JSON list of N, CA, C and O in Angstrom, two decimals:
[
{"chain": "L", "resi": 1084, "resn": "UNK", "atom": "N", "xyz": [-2.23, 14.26, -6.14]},
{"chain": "L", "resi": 1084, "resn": "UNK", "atom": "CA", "xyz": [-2.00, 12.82, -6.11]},
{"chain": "L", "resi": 1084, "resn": "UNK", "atom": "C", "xyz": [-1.88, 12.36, -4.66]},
{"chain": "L", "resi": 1084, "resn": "UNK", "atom": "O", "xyz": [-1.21, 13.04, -3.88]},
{"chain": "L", "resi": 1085, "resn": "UNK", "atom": "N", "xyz": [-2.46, 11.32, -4.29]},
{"chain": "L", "resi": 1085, "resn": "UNK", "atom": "CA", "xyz": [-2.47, 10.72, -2.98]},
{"chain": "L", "resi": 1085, "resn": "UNK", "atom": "C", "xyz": [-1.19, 10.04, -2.51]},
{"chain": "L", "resi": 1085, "resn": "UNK", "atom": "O", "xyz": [-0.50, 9.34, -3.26]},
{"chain": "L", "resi": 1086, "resn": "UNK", "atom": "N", "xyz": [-0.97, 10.23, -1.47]},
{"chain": "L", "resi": 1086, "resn": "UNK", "atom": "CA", "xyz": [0.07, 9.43, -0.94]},
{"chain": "L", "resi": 1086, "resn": "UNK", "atom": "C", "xyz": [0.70, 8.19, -1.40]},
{"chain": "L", "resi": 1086, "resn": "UNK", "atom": "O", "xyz": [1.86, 7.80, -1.50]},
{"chain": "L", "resi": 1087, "resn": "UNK", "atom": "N", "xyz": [-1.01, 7.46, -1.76]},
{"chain": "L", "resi": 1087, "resn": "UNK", "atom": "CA", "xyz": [-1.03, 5.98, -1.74]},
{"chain": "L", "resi": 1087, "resn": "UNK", "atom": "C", "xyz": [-0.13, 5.56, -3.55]},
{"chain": "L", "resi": 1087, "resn": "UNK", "atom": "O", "xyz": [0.66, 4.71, -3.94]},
{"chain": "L", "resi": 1088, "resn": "UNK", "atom": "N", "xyz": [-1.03, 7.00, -4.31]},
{"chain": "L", "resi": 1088, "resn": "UNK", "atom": "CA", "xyz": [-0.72, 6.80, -5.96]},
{"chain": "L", "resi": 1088, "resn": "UNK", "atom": "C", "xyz": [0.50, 7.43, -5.75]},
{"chain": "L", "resi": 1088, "resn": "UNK", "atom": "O", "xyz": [1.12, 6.96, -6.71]},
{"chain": "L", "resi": 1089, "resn": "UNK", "atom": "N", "xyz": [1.25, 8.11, -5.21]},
{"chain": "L", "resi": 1089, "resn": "UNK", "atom": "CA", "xyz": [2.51, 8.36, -5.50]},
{"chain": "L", "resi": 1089, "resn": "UNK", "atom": "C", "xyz": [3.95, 7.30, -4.60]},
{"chain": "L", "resi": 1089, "resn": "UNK", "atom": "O", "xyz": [5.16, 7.48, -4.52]},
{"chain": "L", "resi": 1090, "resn": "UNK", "atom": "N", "xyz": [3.13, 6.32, -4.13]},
{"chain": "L", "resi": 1090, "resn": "UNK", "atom": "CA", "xyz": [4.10, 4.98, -3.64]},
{"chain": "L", "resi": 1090, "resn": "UNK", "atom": "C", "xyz": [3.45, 3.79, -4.67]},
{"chain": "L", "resi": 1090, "resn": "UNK", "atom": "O", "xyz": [3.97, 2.69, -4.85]},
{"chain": "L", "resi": 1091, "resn": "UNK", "atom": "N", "xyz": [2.55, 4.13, -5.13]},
{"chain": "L", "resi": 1091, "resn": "UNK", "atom": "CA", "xyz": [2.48, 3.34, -6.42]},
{"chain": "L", "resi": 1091, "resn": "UNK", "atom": "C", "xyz": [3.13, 3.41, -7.64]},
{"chain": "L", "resi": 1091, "resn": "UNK", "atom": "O", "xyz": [3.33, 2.37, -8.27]},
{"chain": "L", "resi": 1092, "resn": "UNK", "atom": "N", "xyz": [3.53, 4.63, -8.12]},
{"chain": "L", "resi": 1092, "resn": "UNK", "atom": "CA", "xyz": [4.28, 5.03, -8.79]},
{"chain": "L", "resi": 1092, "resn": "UNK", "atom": "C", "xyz": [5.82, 4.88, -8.93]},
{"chain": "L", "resi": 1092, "resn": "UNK", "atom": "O", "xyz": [6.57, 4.83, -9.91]},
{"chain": "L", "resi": 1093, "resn": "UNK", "atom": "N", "xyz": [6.05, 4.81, -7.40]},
{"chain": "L", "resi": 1093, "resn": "UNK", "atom": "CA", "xyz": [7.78, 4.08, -6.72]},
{"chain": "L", "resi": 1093, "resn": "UNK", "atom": "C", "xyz": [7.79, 2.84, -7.29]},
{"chain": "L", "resi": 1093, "resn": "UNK", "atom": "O", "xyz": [8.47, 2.27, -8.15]},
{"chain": "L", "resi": 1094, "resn": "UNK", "atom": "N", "xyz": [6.86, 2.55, -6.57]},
{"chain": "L", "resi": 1094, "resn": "UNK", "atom": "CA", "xyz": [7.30, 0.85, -6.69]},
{"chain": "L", "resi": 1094, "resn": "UNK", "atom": "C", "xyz": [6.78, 0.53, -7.72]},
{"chain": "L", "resi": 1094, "resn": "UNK", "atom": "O", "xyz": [7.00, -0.68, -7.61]},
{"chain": "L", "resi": 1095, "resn": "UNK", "atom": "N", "xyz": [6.16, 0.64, -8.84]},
{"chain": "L", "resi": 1095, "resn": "UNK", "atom": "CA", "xyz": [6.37, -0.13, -9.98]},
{"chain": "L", "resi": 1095, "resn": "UNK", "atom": "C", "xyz": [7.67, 0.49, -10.90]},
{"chain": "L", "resi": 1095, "resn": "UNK", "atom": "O", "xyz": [8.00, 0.00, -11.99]},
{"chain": "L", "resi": 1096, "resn": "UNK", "atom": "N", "xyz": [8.45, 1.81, -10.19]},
{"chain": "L", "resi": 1096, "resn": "UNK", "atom": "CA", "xyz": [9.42, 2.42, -11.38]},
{"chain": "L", "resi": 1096, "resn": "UNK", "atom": "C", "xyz": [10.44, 1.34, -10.71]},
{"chain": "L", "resi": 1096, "resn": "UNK", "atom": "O", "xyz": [10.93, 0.55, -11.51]},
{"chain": "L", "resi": 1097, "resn": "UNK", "atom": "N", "xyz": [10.79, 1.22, -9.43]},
{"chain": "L", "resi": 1097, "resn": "UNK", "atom": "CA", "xyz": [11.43, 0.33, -8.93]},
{"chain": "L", "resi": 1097, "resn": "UNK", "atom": "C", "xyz": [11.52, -1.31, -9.52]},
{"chain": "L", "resi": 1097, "resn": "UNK", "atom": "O", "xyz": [12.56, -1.96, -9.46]},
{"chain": "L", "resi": 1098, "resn": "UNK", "atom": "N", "xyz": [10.33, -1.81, -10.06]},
{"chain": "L", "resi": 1098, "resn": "UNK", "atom": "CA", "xyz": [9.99, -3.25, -10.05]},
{"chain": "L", "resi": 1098, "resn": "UNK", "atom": "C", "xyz": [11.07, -3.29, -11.91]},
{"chain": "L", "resi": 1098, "resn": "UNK", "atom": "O", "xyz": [11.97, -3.97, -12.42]},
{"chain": "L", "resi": 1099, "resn": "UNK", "atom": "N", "xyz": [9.90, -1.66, -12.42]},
{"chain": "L", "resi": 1099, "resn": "UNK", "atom": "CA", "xyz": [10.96, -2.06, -13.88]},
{"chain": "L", "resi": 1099, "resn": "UNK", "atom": "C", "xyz": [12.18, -1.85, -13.96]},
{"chain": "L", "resi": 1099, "resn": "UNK", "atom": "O", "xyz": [12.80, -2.26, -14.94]},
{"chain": "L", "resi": 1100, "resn": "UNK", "atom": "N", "xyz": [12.85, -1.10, -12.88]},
{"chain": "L", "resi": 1100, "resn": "UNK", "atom": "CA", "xyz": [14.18, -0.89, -13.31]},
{"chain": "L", "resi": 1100, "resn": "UNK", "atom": "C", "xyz": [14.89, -2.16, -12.53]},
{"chain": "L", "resi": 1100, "resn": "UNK", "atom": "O", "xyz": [16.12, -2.06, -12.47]},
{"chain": "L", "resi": 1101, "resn": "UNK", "atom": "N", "xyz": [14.33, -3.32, -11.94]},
{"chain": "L", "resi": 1101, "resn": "UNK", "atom": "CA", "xyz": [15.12, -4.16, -11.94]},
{"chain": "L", "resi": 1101, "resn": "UNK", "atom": "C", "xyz": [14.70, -5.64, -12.79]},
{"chain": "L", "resi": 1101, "resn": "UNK", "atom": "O", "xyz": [15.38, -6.67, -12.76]},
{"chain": "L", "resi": 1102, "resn": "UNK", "atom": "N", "xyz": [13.57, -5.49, -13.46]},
{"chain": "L", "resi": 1102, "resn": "UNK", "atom": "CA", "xyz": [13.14, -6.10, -14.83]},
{"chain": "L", "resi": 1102, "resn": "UNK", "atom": "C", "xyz": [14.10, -5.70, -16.16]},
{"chain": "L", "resi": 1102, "resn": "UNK", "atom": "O", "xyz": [14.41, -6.48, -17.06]},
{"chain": "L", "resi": 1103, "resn": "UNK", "atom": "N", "xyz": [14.47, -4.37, -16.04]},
{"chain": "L", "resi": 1103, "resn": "UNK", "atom": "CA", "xyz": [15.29, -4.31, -17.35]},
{"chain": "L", "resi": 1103, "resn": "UNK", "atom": "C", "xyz": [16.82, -4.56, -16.94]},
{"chain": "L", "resi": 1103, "resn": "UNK", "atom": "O", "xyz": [17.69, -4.82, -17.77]},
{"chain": "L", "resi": 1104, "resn": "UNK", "atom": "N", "xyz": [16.99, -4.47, -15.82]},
{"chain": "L", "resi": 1104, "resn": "UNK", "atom": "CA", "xyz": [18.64, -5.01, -15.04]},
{"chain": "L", "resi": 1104, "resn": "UNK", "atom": "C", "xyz": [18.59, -6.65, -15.75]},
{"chain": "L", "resi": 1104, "resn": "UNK", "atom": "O", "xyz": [19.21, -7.13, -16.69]},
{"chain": "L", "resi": 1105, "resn": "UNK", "atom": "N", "xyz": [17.67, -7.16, -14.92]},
{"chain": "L", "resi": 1105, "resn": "UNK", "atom": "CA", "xyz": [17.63, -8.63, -15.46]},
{"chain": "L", "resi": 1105, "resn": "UNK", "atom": "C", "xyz": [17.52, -8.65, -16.65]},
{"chain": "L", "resi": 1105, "resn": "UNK", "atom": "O", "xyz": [18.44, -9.35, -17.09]},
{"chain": "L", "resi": 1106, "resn": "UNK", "atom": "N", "xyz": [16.56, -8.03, -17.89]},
{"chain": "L", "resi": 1106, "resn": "UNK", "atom": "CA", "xyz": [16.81, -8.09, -19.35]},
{"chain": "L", "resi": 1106, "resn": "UNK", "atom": "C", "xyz": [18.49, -8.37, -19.55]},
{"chain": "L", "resi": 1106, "resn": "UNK", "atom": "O", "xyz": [19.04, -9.36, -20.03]},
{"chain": "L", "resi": 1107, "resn": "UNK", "atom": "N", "xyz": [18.94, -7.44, -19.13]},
{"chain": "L", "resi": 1107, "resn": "UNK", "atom": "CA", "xyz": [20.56, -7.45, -19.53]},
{"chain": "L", "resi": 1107, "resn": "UNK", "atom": "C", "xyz": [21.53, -8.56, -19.17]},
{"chain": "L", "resi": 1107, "resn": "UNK", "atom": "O", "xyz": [22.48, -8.82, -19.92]},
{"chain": "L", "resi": 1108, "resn": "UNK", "atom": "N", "xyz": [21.30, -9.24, -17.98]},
{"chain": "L", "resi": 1108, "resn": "UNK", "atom": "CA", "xyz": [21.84, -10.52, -17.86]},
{"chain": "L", "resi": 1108, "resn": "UNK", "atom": "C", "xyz": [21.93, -11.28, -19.06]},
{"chain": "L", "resi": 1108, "resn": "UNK", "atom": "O", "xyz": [21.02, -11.41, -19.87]},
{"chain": "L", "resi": 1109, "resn": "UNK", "atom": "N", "xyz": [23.53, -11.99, -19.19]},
{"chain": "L", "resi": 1109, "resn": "UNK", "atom": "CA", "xyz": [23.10, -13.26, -20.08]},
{"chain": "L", "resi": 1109, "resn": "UNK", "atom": "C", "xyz": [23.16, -14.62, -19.42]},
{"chain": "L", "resi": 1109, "resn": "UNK", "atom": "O", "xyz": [23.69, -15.65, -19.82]},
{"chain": "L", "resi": 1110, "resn": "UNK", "atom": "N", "xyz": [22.10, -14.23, -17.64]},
{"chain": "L", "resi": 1110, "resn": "UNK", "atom": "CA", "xyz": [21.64, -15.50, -17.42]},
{"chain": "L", "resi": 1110, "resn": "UNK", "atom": "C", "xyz": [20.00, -15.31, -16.61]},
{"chain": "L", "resi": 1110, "resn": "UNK", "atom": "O", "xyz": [19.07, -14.54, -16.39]},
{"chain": "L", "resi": 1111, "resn": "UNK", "atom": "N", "xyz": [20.39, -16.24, -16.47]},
{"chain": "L", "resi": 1111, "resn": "UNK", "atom": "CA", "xyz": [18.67, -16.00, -15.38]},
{"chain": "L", "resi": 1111, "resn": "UNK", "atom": "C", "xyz": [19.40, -14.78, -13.99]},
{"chain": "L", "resi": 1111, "resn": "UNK", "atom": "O", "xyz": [20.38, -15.07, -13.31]},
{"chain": "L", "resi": 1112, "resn": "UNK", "atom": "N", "xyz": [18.90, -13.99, -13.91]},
{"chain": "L", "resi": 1112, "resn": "UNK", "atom": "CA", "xyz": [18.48, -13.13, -12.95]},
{"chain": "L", "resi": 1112, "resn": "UNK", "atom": "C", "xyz": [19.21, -14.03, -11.19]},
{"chain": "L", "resi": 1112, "resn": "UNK", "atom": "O", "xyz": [19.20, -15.24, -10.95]},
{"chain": "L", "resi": 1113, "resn": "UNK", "atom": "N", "xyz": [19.66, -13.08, -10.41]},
{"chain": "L", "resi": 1113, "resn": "UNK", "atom": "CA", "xyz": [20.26, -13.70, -9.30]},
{"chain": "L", "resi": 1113, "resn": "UNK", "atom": "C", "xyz": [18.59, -14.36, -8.18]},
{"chain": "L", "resi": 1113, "resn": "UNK", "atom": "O", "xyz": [17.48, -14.09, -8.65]},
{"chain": "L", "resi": 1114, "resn": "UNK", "atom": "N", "xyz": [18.64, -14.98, -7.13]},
{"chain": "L", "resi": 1114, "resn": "UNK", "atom": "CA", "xyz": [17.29, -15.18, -6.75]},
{"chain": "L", "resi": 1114, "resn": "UNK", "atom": "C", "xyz": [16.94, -14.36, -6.09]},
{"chain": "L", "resi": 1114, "resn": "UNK", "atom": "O", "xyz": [15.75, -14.05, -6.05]},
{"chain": "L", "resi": 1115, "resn": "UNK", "atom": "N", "xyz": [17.94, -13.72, -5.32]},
{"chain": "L", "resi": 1115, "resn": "UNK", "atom": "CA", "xyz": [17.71, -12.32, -4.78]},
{"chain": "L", "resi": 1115, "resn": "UNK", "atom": "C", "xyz": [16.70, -10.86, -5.72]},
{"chain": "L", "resi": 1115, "resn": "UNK", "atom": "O", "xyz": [15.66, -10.41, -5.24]},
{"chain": "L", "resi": 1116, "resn": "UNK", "atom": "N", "xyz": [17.05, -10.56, -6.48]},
{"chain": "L", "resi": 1116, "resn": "UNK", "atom": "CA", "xyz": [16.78, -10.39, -7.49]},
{"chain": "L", "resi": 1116, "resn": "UNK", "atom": "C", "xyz": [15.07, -10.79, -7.70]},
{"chain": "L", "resi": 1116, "resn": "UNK", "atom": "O", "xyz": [14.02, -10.25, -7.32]},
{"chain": "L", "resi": 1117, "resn": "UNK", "atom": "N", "xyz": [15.34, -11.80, -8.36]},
{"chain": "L", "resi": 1117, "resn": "UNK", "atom": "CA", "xyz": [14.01, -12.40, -8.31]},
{"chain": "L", "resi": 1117, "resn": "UNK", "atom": "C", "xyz": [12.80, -12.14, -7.06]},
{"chain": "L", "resi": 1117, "resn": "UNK", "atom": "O", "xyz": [11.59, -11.96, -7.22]},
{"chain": "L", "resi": 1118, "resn": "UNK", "atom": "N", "xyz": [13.33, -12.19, -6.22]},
{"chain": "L", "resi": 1118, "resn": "UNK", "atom": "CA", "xyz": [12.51, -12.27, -4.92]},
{"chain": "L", "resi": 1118, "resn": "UNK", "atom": "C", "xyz": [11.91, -10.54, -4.96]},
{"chain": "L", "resi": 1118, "resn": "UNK", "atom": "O", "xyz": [10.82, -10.01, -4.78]},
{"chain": "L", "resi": 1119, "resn": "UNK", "atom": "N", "xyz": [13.31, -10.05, -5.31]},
{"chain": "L", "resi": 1119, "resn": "UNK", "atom": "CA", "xyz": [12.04, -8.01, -5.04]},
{"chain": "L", "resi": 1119, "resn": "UNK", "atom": "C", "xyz": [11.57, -7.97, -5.72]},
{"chain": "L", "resi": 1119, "resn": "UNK", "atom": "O", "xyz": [10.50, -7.38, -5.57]},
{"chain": "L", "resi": 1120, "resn": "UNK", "atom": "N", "xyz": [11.88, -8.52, -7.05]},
{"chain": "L", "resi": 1120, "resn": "UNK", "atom": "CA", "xyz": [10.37, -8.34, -8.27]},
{"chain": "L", "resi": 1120, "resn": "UNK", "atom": "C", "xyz": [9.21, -8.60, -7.84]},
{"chain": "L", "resi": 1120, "resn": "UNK", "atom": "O", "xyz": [8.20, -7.89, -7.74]},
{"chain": "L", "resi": 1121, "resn": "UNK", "atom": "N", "xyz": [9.48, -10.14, -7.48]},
{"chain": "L", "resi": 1121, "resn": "UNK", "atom": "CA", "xyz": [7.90, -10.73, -6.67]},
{"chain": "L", "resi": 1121, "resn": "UNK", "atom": "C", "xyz": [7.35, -9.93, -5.39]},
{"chain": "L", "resi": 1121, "resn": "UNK", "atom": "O", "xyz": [6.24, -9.43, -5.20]},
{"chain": "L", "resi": 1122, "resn": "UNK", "atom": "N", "xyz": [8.61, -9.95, -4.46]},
{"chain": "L", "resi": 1122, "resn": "UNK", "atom": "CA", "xyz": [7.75, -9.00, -3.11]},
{"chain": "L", "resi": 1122, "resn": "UNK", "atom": "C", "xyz": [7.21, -7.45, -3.98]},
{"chain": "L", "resi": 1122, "resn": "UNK", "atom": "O", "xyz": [6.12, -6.93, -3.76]},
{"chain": "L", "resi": 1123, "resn": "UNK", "atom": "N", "xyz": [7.84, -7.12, -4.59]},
{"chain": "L", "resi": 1123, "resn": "UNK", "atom": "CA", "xyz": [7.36, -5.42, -5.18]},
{"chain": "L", "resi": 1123, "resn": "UNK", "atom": "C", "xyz": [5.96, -5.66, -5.82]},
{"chain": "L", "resi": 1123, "resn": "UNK", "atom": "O", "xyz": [5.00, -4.98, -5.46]},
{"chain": "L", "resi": 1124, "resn": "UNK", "atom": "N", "xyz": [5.78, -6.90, -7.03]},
{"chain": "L", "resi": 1124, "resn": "UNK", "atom": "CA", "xyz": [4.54, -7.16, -7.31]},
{"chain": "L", "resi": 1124, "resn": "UNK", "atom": "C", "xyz": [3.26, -7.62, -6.45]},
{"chain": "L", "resi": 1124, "resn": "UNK", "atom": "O", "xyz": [2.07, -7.50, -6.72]},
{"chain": "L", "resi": 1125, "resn": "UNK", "atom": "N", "xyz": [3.87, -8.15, -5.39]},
{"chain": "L", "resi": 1125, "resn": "UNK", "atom": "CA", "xyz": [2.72, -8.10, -4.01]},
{"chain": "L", "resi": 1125, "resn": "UNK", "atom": "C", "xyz": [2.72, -6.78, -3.12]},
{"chain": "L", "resi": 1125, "resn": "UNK", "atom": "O", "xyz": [1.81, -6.68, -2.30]},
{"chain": "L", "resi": 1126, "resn": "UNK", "atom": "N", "xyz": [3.16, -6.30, -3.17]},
{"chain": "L", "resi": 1126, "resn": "UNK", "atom": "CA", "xyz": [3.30, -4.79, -2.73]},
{"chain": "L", "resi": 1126, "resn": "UNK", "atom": "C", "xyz": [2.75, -3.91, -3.86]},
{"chain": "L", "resi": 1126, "resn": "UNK", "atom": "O", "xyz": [2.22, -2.87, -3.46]},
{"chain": "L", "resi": 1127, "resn": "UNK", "atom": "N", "xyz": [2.76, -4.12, -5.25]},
{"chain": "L", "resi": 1127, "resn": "UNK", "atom": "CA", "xyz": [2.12, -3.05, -5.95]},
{"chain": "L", "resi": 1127, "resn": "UNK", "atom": "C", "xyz": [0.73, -3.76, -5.68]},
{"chain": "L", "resi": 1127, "resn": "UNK", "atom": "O", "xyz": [-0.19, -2.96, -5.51]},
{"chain": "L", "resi": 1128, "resn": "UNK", "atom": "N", "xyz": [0.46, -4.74, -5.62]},
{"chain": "L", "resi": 1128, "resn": "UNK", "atom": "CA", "xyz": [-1.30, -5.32, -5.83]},
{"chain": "L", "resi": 1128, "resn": "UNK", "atom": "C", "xyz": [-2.09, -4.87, -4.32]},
{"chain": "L", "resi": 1128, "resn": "UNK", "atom": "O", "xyz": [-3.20, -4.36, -4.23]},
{"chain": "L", "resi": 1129, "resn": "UNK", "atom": "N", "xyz": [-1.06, -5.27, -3.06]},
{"chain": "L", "resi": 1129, "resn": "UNK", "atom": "CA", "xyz": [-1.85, -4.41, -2.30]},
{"chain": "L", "resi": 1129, "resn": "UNK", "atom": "C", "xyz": [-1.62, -2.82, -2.11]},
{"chain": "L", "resi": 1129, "resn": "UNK", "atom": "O", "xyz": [-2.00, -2.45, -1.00]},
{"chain": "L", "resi": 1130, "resn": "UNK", "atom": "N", "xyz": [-1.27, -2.13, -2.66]},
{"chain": "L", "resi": 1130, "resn": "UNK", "atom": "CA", "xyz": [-1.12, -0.93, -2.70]},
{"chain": "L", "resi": 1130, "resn": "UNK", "atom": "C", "xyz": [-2.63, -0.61, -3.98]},
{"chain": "L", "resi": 1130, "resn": "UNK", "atom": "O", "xyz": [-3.70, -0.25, -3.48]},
{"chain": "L", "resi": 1131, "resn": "UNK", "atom": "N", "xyz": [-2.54, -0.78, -5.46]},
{"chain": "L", "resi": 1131, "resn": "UNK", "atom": "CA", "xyz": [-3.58, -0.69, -5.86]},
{"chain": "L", "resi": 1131, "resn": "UNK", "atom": "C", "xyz": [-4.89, -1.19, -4.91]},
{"chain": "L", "resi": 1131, "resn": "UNK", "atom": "O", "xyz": [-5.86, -0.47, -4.66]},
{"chain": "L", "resi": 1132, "resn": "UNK", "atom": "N", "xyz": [-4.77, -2.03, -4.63]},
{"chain": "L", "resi": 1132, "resn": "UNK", "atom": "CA", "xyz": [-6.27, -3.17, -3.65]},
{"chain": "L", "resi": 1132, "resn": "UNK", "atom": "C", "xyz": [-6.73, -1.82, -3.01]},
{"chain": "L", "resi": 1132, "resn": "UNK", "atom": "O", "xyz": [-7.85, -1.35, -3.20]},
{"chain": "L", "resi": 1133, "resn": "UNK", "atom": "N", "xyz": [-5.74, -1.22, -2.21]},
{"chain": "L", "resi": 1133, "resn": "UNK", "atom": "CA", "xyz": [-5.98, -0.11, -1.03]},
{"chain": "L", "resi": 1133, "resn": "UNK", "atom": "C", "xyz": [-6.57, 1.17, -1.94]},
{"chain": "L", "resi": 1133, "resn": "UNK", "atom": "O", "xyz": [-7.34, 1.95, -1.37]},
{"chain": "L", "resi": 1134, "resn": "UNK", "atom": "N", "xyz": [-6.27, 1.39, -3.18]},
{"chain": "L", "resi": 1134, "resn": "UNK", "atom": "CA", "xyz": [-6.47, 2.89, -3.79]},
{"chain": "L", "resi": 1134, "resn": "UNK", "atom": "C", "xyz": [-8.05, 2.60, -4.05]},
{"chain": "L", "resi": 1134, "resn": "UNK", "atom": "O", "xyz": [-9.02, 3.30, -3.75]},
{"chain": "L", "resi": 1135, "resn": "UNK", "atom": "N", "xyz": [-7.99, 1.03, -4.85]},
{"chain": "L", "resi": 1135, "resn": "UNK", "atom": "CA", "xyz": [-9.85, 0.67, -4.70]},
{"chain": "L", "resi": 1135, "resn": "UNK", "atom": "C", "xyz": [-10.55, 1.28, -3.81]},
{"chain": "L", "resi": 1135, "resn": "UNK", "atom": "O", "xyz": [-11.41, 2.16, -3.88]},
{"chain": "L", "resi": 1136, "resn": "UNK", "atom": "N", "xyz": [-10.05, 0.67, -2.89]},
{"chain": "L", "resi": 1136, "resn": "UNK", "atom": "CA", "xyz": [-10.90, 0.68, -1.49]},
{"chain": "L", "resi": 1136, "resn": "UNK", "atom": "C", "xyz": [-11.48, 2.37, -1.74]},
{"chain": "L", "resi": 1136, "resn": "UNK", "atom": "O", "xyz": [-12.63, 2.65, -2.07]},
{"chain": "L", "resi": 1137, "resn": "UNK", "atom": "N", "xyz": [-10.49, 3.26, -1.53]},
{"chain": "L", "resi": 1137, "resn": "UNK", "atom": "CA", "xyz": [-10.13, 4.30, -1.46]},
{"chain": "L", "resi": 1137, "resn": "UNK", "atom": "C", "xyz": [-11.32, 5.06, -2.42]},
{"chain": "L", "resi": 1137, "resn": "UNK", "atom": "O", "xyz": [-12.35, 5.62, -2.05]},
{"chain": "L", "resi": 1138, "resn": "UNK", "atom": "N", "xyz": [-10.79, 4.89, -3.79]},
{"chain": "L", "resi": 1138, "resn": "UNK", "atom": "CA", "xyz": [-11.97, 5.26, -4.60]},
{"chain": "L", "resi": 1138, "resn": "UNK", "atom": "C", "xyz": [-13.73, 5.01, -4.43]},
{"chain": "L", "resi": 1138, "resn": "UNK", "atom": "O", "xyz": [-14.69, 5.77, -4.58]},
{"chain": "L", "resi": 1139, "resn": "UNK", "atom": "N", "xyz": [-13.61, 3.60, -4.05]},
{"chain": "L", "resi": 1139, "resn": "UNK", "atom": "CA", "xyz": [-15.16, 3.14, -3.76]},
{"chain": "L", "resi": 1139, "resn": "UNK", "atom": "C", "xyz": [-15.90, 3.79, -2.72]},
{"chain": "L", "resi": 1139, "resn": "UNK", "atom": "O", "xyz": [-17.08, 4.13, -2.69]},
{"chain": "L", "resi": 1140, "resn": "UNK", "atom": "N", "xyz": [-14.65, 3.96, -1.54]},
{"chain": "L", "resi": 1140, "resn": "UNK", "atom": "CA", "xyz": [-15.44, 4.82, -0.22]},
{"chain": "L", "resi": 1140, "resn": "UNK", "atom": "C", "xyz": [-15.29, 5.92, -0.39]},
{"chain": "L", "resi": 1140, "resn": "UNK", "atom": "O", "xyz": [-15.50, 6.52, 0.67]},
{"chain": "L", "resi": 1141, "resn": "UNK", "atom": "N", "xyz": [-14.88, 6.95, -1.64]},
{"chain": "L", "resi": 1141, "resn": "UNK", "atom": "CA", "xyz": [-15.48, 8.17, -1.82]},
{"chain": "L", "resi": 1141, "resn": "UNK", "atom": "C", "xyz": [-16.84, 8.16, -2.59]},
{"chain": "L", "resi": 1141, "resn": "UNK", "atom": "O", "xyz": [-17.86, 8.78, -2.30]},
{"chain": "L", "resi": 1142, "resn": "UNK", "atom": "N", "xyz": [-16.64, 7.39, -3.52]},
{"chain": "L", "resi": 1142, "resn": "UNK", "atom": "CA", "xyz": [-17.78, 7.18, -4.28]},
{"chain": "L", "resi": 1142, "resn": "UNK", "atom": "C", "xyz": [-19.26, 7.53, -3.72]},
{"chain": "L", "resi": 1142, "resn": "UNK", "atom": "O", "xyz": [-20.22, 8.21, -4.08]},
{"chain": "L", "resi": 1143, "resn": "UNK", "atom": "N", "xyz": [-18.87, 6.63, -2.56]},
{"chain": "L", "resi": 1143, "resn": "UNK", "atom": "CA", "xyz": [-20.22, 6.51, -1.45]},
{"chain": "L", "resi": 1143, "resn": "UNK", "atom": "C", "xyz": [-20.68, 7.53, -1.20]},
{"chain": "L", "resi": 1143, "resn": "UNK", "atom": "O", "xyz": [-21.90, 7.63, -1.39]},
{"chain": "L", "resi": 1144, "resn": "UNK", "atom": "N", "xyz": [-19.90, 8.80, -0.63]},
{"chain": "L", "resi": 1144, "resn": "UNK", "atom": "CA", "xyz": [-19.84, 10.01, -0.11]},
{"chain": "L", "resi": 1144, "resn": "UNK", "atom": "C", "xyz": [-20.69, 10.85, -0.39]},
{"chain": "L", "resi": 1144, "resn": "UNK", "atom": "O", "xyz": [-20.63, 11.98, 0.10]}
]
């Protein structure tokens, strides 16, 4: 497994274990909170974006 797929793997175990934190609230989620979900979900999209890349320029090979 590549570097790249095993920090992909972090950060989405990261993103759900503070998706199911917030499940448990009985309110809306703090904004703090809110905010690493979102930065983690822009961080998992360019992290996948990069494995693309990755795959396509072996492809070539």
């Amino acid at each position: 497994m590549s570097d790249l797929a095993a920090l992909l793997d972090r950060l989405k175990t990261a993103q759900r274990t503070l998706v199911f934190q917030a499940a448990d609230l009985p309110m809306l989620p703090p904004d703090g909170t809110l905010r690493k979900i979102a930065d983690l979900e822009n961080t998992i999209a360019a992290v996948e974006a990069l494995l693309d890349e990755e795959q396509h320029a072996d492809s070539r090979l």
